[in-house]
Phi, psi and omega in degrees: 000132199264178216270153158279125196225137208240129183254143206330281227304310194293313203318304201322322200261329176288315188285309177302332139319301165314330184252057141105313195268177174086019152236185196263152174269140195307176169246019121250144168257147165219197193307330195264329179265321165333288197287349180276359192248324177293311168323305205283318186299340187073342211187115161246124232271172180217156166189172188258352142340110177221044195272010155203003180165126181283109217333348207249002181247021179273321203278342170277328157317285176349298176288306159349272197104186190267193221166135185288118163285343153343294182303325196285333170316275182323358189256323189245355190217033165305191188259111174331338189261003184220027183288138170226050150196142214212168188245133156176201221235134200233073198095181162293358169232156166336119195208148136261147178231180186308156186281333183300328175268023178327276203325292156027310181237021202262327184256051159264317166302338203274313197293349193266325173302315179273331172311306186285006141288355245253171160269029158224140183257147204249127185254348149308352175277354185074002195279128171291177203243307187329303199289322184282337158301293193330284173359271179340304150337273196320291173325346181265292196282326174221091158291324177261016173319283201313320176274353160267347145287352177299294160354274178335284167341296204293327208244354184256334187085174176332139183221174153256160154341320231231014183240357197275145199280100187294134157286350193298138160316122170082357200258023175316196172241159170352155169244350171272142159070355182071019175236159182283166193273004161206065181282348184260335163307296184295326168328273175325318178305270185295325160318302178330281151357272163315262143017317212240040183019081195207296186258173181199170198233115187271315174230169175232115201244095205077356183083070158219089217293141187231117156293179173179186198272099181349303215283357168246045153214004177240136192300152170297299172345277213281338169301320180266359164271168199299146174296161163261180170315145175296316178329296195314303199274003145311324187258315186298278237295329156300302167319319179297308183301312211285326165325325192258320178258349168073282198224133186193189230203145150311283200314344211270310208292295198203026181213058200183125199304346172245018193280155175303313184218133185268138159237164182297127187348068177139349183277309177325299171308351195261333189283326198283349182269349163316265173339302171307299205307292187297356167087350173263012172223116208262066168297130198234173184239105185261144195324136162068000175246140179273145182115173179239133208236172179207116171217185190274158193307324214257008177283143197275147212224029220287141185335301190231147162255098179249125142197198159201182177197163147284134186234100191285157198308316211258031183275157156293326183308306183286015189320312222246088199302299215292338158292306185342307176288277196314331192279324176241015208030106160214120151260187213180116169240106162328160180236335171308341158260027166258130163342184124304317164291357230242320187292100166274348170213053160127208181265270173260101168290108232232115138314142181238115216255121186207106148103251186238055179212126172253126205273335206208162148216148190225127160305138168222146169213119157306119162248123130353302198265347165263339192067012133339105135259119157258155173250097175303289184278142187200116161212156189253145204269155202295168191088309183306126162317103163283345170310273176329309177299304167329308170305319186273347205264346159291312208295308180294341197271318177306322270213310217266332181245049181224324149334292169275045180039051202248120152313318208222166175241112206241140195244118173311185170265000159242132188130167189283336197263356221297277175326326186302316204274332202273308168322315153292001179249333186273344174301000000 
């Protein structure tokens, strides 16, 4: 039986299903579609860039439309016995992800608990490398910190890093700013901690992370189910991604510093060859592309893809620039880790996503204090109606700052599209 072979337009159309668009958006949103738009993505990526919104209420607006960030608060940093979405590193980044897949990670945590002691560093536990040097530092020098910041935690309650009480003779706290005179040691401490799922992120104060003891922040239910097998929990964590990615390459899948999900060097090819044996993974061929592709049986495929969004950089569909490009042709770099002359088209950059192309990118900033969204930069990528884009892309700017409780749209003057969009905004 020969490979099932797919042409680029269908991909296009499986991915953008997969993660969520190309259905109409309610017309209220509450608890039940949020969590069912978190469900399907598996994962929101989290970062402190907060010039026009903080990344992890962006992909559901995308998708929504708009929604009280309130809920995704209460979901994730809510009354414990009713938590469904927990922070922890998903791949290389910051994430929340569903509590369900807490049991999942338990043995990344296990690998992360013994890494940060180790003298070498594994860059499969996902352990930022600063905290396993600390560490190291540490295993030498305060060997006993970590279970007395533990302690501390336990018997005092949620702290951020810079609030936790060094237990050492003499280590009090600071007299500058109210922070300790070795906050980076307790830093390293509760980071450690985390990392080794002992500790877990109750809150956020400022975006700042507040700890506390796993076992009063991951709901009990979900605490008492059985671990599975590390394999087992291996293979789900590839099912989620492939589900979330519709059509995708091992590397694409779970084996690649931009991969949906990283697992350690050589496992991702052996669990997805697991899944095909087992029938929940399809190998395909896509027209005019080199490689062996992968998707799940039941992925959905629709005649058309219509809507449109803003994508924020740190969306999953874009996770992954080189797919990105091969599927759709964009390339796409942040820009926020570019020089300033290097930026060519703004700061925070929003690609804009319209049926099934993305037609644009748009620089955005919230100014607050004016009640302002501006578009410093606007530009429509070559081939595109600028007339059309402009009009959907007034639309979505309108939509986007009556979200962010924002008055007005206000559009600098640079880029090809600058004039086309103040003209539709002013229409």
């Amino acid at each position: 039986m020969g490979v099932e072979q797919i042409g680029v337009a269908e991909v296009r159309r499986i991915v953008l299903a997969a993660q969520g668009f190309g259905v109409p958006r309610p017309a209220r949103v509450g608890l039940r579609q949020v969590r069912a738009a978190v469900q399907r993505l598996g994962v929101l990526q989290i970062d402190s860039v907060n010039v026009l919104c903080r990344s992890h209420y962006l992909p559901s607006f995308s998708r929504l439309g708009p929604y009280p960030r309130s809920t995704l608060d209460r979901m994730a940093w809510g009354r414990n016995s009713t938590r469904e979405l927990f922070e922890y590193f998903w791949g290389h980044r910051a994430a929340l992800l569903p509590v369900g897949v807490h049991p999942f990670l338990r043995w990344r945590m296990q690998a992360a608990g013994s890494q940060v002691w180790s003298e070498r560093l594994d860059p499969n536990t996902q352990v930022p490398s600063a905290v396993v040097e600390g560490m190291q530092r540490l295993s030498r020098d305060r060997p006993d910190l970590v279970d007395a910041v533990l302690d501390t935690i336990r018997d005092h309650g949620p702290s951020t890093a810079a609030g936790v009480q060094d237990p050492s003779p003499g280590r009090g706290p600071a007299t500058e700013g109210g922070r300790m005179w070795n906050w980076k040691d307790t830093k390293i401490a509760v980071e450690a901690l985390f990392a080794a799922g002992r500790l877990s992120i109750t809150d956020r104060q400022n975006f700042e992370r507040v700890y506390d003891l796993t076992e009063r922040v991951i709901p009990d239910a979900v605490r008492a189910e059985a671990e599975p097998s590390v394999e087992e929990a291996q293979r789900e964590l590839v099912r989620i991604a492939a589900r979330s990615c519709g059509v995708a390459t091992v590397q694409e899948l779970c084996s690649g510093g931009t991969s949906y999900l990283a697992l350690p060097a050589g496992v991702g090819k052996l669990r997805v060859a697991e899944l095909i044996d087992a029938g929940e993974l399809i190998p395909v061929s896509i027209e005019g592309q080199r490689g062996r592709y992968y998707r799940v049986p039941d992925a959905a495929c629709p005649d058309r893809i219509e809507g449109q969004a803003l994508l924020s950089p740190f969306d999953s569909l874009i996770w992954n620039r080189d797919r990105i490009e091969r599927y759709f042709g964009f390339r796409y770099r942040i820009s926020i880790y570019l020089p300033e002359p290097q930026r060519l088209h703004g700061y925070y950059v929003l690609p804009f996503l319209t049926d099934e192309a993305i037609v644009g990118r748009v620089d955005l900033r919230a100014d607050r204090q004016r009640a302002t969204l501006q578009v410093p930069v606007v530009n429509a990528e070559p081939g595109s109606d600028s007339t059309e884009v402009a009009g959907r892309l007034a639309d979505e700017l309108r939509l986007m700052a009556d979200w962010l409780e924002l008055e007005r749209v206000e559009v600098g003057n640079r880029g090809n599209l600058a004039s086309s969009l103040r003209s539709a905004l002013a229409g």
